[in-house]
C-alpha positions as CSV (number, residue, x, y, z in Angstrom):
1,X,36.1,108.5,19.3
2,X,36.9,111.9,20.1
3,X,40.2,113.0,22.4
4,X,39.2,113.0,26.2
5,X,41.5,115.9,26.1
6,X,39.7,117.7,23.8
7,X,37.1,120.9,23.9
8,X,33.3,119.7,23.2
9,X,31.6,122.6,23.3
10,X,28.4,122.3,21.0
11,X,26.2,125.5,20.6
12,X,23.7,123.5,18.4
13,X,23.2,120.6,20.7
14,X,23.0,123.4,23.5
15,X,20.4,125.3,21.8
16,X,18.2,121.9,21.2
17,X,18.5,120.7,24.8
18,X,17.6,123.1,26.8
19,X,14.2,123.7,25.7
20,X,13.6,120.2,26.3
21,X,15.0,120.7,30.1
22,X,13.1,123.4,30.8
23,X,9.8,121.7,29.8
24,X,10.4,118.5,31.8
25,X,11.7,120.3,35.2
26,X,9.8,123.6,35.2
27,X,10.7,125.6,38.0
28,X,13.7,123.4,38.8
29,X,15.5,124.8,35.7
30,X,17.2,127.8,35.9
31,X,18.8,129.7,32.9
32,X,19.3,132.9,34.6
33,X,23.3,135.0,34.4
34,X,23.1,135.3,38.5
35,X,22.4,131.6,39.1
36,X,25.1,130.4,36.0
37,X,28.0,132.4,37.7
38,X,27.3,131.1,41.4
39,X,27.3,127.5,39.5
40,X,31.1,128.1,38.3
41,X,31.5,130.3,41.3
42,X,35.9,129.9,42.2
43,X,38.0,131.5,44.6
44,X,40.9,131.5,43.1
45,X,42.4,133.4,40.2
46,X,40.6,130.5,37.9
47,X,38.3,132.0,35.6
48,X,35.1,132.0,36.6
49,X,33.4,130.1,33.6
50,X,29.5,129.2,34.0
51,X,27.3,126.8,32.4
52,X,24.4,127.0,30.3
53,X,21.9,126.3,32.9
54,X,21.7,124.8,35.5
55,X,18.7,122.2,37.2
56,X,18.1,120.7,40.3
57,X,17.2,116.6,40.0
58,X,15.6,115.5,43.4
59,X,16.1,111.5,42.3
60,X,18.6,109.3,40.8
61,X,15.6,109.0,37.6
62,X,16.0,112.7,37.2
63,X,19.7,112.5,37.1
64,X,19.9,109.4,34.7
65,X,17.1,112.0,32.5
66,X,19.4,114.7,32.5
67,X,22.5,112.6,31.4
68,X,20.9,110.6,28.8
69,X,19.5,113.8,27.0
70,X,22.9,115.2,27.2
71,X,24.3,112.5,25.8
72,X,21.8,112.1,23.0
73,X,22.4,116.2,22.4
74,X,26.3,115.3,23.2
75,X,26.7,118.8,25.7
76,X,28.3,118.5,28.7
77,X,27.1,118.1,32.2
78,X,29.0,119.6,35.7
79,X,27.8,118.3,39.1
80,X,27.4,120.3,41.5
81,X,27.6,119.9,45.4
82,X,27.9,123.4,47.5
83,X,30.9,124.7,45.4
84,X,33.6,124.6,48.0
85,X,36.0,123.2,46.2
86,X,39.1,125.1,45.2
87,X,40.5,124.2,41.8
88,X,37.8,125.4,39.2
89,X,36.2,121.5,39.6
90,X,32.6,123.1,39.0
91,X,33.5,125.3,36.0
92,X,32.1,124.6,32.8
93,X,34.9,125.6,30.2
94,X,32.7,124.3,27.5
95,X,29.1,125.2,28.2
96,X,26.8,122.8,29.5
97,X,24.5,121.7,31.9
98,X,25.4,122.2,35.8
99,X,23.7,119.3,37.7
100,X,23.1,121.0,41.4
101,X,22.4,118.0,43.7
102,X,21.9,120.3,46.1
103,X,18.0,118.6,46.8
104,X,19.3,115.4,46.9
105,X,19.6,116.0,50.2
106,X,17.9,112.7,52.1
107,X,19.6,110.3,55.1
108,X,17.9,107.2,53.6
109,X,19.2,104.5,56.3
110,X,20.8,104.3,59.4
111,X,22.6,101.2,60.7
112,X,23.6,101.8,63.9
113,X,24.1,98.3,65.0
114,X,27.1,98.1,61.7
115,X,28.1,101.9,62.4
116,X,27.0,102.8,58.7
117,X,24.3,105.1,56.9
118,X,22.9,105.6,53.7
119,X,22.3,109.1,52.2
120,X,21.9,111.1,49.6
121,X,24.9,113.2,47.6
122,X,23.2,116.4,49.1
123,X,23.4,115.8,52.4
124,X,26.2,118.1,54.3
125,X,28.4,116.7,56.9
126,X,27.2,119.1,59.3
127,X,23.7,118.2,58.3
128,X,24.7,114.2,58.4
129,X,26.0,114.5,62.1
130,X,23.3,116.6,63.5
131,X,21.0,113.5,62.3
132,X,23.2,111.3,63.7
133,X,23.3,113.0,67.3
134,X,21.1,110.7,69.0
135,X,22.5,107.8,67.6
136,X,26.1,107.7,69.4
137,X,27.6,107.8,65.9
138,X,29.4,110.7,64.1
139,X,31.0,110.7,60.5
140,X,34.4,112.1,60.9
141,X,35.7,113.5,58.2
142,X,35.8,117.3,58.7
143,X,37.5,119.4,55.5
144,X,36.2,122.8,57.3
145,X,33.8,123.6,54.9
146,X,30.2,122.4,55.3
147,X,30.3,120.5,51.9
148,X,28.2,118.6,50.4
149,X,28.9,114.8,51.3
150,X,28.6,113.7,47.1
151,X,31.1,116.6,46.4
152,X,33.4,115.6,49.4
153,X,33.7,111.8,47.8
154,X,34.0,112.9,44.0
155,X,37.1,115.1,45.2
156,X,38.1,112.6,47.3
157,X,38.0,114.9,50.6
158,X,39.4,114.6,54.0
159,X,40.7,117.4,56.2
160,X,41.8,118.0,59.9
161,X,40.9,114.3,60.9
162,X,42.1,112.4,58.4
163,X,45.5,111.3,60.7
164,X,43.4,108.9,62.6
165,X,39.8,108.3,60.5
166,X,41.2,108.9,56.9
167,X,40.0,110.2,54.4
168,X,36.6,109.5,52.3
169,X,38.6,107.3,50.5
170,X,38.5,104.8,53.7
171,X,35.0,105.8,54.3
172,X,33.0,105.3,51.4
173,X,31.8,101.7,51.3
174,X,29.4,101.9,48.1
175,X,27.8,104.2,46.3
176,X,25.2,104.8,43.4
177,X,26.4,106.8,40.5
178,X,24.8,107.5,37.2
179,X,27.4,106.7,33.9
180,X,28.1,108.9,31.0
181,X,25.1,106.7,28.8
182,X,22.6,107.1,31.6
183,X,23.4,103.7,33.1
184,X,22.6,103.6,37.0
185,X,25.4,101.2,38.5
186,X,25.6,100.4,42.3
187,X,29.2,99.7,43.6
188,X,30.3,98.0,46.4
189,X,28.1,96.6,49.3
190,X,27.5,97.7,53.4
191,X,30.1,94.4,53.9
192,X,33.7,95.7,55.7
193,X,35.5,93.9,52.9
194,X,35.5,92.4,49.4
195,X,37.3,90.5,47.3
196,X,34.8,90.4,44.6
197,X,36.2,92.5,41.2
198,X,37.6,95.4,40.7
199,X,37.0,98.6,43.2
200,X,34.7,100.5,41.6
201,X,33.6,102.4,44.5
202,X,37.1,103.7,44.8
203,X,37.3,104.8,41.2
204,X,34.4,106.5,41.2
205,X,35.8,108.4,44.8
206,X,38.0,111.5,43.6
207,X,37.1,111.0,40.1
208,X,36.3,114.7,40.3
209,X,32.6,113.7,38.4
210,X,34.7,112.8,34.8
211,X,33.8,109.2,35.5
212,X,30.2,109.9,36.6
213,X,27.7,111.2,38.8
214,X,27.4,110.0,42.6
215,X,23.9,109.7,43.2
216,X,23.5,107.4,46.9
217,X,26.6,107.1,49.4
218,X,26.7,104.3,51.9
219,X,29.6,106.1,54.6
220,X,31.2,104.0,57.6
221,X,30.8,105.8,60.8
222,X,32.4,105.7,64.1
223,X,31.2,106.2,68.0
224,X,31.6,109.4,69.5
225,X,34.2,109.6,71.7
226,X,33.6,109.5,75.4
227,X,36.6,112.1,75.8
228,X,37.7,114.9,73.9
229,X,40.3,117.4,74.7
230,X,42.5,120.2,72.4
231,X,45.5,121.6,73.1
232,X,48.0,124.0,71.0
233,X,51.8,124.2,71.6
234,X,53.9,127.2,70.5
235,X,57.3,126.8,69.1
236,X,60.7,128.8,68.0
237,X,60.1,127.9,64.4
238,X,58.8,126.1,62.1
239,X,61.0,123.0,62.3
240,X,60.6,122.4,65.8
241,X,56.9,122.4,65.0
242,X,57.2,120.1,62.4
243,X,59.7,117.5,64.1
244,X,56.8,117.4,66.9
245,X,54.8,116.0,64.6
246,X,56.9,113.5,63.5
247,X,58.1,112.1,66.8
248,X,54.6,112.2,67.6
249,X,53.4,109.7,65.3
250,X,56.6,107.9,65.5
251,X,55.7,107.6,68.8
252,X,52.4,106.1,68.0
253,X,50.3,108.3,69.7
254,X,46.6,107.9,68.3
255,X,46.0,111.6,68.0
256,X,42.6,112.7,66.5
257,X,44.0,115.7,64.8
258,X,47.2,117.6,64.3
259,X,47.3,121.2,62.8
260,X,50.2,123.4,61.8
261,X,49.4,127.3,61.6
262,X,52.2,129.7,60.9
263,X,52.9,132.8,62.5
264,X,50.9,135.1,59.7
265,X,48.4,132.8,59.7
266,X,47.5,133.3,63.2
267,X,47.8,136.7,63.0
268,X,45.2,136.7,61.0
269,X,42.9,134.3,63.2
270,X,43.5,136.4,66.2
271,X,42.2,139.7,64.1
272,X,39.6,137.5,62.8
273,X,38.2,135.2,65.2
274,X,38.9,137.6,68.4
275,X,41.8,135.5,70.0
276,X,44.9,136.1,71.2
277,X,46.7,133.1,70.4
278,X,50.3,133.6,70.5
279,X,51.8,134.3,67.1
280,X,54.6,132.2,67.0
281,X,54.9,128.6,64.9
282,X,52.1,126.6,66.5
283,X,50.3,122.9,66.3
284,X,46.6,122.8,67.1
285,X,45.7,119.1,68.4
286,X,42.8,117.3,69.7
287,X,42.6,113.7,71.9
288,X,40.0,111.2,71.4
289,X,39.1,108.2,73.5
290,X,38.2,107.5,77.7
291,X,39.3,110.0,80.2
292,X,42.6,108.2,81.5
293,X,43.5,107.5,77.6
294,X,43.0,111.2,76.8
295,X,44.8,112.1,79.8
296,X,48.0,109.7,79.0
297,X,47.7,111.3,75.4
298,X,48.0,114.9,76.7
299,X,50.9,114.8,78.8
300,X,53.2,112.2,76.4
301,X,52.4,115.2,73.9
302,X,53.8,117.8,76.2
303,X,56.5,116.1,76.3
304,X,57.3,115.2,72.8
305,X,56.6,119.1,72.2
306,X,58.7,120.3,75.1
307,X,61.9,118.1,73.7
308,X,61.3,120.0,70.5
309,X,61.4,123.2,72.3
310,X,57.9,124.0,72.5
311,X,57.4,127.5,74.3
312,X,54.0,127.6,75.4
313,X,51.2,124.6,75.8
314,X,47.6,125.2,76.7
315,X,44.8,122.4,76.8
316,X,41.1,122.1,77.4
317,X,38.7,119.5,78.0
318,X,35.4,122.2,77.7
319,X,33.3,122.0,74.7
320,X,33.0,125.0,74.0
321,X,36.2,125.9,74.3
322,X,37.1,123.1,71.7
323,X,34.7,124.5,69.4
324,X,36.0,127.6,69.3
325,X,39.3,127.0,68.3
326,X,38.4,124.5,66.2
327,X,35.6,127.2,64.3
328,X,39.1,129.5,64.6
329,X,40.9,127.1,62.4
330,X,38.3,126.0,60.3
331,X,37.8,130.1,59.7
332,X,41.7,130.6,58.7
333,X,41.1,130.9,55.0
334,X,38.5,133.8,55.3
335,X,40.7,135.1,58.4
336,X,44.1,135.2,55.7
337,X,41.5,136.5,52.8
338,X,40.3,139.4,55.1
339,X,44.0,140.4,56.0
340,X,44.6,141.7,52.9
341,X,41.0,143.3,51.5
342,X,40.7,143.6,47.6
343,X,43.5,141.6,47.5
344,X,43.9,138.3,45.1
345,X,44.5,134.8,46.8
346,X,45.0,131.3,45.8
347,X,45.0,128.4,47.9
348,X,47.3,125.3,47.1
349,X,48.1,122.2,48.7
350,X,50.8,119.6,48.4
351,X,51.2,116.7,50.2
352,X,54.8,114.2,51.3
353,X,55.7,111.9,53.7
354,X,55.9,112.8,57.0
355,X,59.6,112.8,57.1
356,X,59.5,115.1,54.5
357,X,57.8,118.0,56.0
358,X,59.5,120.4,58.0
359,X,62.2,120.5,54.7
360,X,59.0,121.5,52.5
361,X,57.2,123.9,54.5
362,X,60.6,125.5,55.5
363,X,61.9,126.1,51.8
364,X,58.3,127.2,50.6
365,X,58.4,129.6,53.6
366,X,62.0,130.8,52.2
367,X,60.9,130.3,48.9
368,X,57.7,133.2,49.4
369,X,59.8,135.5,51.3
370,X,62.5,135.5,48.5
371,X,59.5,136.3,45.7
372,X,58.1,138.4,48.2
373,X,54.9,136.6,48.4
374,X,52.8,136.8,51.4
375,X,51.8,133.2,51.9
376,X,50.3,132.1,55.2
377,X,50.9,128.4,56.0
378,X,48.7,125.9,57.2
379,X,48.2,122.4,57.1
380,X,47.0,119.1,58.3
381,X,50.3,118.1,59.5
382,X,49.5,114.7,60.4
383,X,49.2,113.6,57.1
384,X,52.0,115.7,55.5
385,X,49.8,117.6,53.8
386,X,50.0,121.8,53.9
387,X,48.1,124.5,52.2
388,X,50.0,128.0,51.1
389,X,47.1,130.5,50.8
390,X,49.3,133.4,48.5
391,X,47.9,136.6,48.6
392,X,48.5,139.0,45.8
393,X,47.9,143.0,45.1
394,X,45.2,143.3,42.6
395,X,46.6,144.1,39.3
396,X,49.6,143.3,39.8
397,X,50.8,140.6,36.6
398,X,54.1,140.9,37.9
399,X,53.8,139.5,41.3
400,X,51.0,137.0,40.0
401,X,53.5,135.4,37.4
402,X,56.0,134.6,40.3
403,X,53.1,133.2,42.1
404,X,51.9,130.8,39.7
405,X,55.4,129.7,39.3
406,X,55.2,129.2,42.9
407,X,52.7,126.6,42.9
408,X,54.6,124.6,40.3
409,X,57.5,124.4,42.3
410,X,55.4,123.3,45.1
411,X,54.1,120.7,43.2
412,X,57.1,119.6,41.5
413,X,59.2,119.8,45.0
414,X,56.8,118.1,46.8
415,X,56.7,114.8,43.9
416,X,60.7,114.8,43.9
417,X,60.3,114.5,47.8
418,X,57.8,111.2,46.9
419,X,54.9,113.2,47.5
420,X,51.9,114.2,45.6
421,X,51.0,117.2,44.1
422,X,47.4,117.7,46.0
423,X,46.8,115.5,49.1
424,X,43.3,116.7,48.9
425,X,42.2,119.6,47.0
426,X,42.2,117.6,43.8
427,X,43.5,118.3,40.3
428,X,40.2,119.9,38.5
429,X,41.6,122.8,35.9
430,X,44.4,124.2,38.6
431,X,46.5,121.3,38.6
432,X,46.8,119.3,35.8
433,X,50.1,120.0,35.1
434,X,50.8,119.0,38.5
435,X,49.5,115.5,37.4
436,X,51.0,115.0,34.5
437,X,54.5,115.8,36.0
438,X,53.9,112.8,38.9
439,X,51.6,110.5,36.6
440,X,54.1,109.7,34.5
441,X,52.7,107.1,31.9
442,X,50.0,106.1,34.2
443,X,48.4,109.2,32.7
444,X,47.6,107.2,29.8
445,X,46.0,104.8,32.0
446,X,43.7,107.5,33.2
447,X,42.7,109.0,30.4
448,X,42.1,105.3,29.1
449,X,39.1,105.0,31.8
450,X,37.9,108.4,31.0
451,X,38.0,107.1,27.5
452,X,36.1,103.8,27.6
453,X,33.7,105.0,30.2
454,X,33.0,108.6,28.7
455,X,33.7,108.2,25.0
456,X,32.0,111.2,24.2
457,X,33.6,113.6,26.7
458,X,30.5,115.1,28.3
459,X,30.8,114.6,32.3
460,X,32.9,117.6,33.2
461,X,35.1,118.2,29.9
462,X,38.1,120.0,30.6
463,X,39.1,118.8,34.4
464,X,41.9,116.5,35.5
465,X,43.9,115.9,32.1
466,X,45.3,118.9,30.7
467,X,44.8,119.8,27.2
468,X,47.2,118.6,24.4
């Protein structure tokens, strides 16, 4: 069996197979250079590397087609959702065939009486919750991007709600997936709990599409919220921002989201998004639940984030108002990408407990300014989990080699702390050093898996395990 690890690029098996594609999909096959690149489109310093070609399956039968062909041609296939995601999952190192489920874009079921739905991988979230809108239902899970709701469980997504609804980890309850062989398993059931074998569903969720291809997602909703209100609090620095968190949810306040933005990264919101928010360490939050709850939730906040010194509060109950700062937040990375124009950038994540936090985010502040790195801050505090979005002069090796050495010590700070590397923008081709430094010899385990259920190495070669 060949190594998991290994290149598998085939130019013979390339040149057979795509004829072949191109007769049974027609117009839904696409070998063109503009369409390859925006299908290993990255926005990061990773190499933009595109496939072969790239079709569009409208059914699971298509799908299961495509695979089995590739298999029998042994050339590698890429899913594809709306190519949000940040570390080069979508790249195809070694040729192949991108998969854009992009069609696949159907809400086949909704239960509202079990506060679940069935839909297909192509379906966005925005897309999924304006269907829902009628219903009383919403699906929570909001990583800023509209992404595709496949992509969001393959990478295991989650985002400014995750403190109080998780991430789709928690959300998935089954799912349909297509296997290296063109097997079409269903995993899981619409029950709240099983006992019956191993988890499949949750393998499959964040297996970056190495394991195979999500083709049906049955997601657990919730009820909208009778209230909602957002507040932000300003503080001295980042510490006192960051012990606010913590006493907050040592408190036990339910809050529906917590977000820390740091002074450069709201200056470049402000310029961005038109606001004037005051540029000082700041946490963006938002209350869920009746009126008097959201009310009691408010004010025990103000004073959590006045005992930590906080210097300015503001709240809001109106909609719009909500939206807007919300759209502001969600905004930040092309707000921080537009502050510097033509320059390079790279977002990474890292994740540790909550007790943790303030001593990470205040050394990698240090740690930027002593490199002299311009590296805005923000993060879904909540969870422990912060993005560095490092922004670099173009041509400049110099300043990119501390970078990247920046991002390993990140990573490598964040596992000594008894954290993770990425809490969610996965491992893909950025970070697999990352995992093999807090995998340990459960590596082996992984690639194991890989191994028995993907012998030949053709469902997205060259992502999560780092070439030996």
């Amino acid at each position: 069996m060949p190594d998991s690890t290994q290149p598998v690029r085939n130019d013979a098996g390339i040149a057979h197979l795509l004829p072949l594609l191109a007769q049974r999909f027609g117009d839904r096959f696409s070998a063109g250079a503009d369409i390859r690149r925006q299908h290993g489109h990255t926005t990061t310093w990773i190499e933009n590397q595109p496939p072969d070609a790239v079709i569009f399956p409208t059914s699971t039968g298509d799908v299961a087609d495509i695979v089995r062909l590739a298999a029998e041609h042994r050339v590698p296939i890429i899913p594809f959702g709306t190519g949000t995601s940040l570390e080069g999952h979508v790249n195809a190192p070694h040729g192949g065939i991108s998969i854009d489920l992009s069609r696949m874009d159907n809400v086949l079921a909704i239960h509202a009486e079990d506060l679940d739905c069935v839909v297909q991988p192509g379906v966005t979230r925005k897309a999924l919750n304006a269907h829902l809108r009628d219903t009383g239902l919403f699906f929570p899970i909001d990583p800023g991007a509209d992404a595709s709701l496949g992509g969001m469980a393959a990478t295991r997504a989650s985002g400014t709600n995750a403190v109080r609804y998780g991430t789709m980890r928690d959300r998935v309850m089954a799912l349909e997936a297509v296997l290296a062989d063109g097997r079409i398993i269903r995993t899981g059931t619409r029950a709240r709990k099983s006992a019956a074998g191993y988890d499949l569903t949750r393998l499959l969720v964040g297996s970056e599409g190495t394991l195979g291809i999500i083709t049906e997602l049955t997601l657990r909703l919730d009820g909208i919220p009778e209230k909602m209100a957002a507040a932000r609090a300003a503080f001295p620095n980042l510490k006192a921002a960051c012990d606010t968190v913590i006493a907050t949810l040592q408190y036990g306040l339910p809050i529906a989201r917590i977000e820390l933005m740091d002074p450069a990264a709201l200056a470049a919101v402000n310029a961005y998004s038109g606001l004037t928010l005051p540029e000082q360490p700041s946490l963006l939050v938002e209350f869920h639940g009746s009126e008097t709850s959201v009310a009691e939730q408010s004010q025990t906040f103000v004073e959590i984030a006045r005992d930590n010194g906080s210097t300015a509060f503001e709240a809001t109950t109106r909609a719009e108002d909500r939206n807007r700062l919300w759209q502001a937040r969600h905004d930040a990375y092309w707000a921080m990408v537009a502050s510097r124009p033509g320059w390079e950038s790279h977002s990474t994540d890292v994740c540790v407990p909550i007790s943790r936090l303030a001593d990470i985010v205040t050394a990698t502040t240090e740690r930027a300014a002593a490199q002299g790195i311009h590296a805005p801050i923000l993060g879904h505090a909540g969870d422990g989990n912060f993005h560095a979005l490092l922004l670099l002069p173009p041509e400049d090796p110099e300043t990119r080699a501390r970078a990247k050495d920046m991002v390993t010590w990140m990573a490598e700070t964040a596992v000594k702390m008894g954290g993770t590397a990425t809490g969610e923008h996965g491992i893909g081709q950025g970070k697999q050093d990352g995992l093999v430094n807090e995998a340990g010899a459960g590596l082996e385990v992984m690639q194991a898996i890989k191994q028995t259920l993907d012998p030949l190495n053709i469902l997205n070669p060259g992502k999560i395990f780092a070439p030996r």
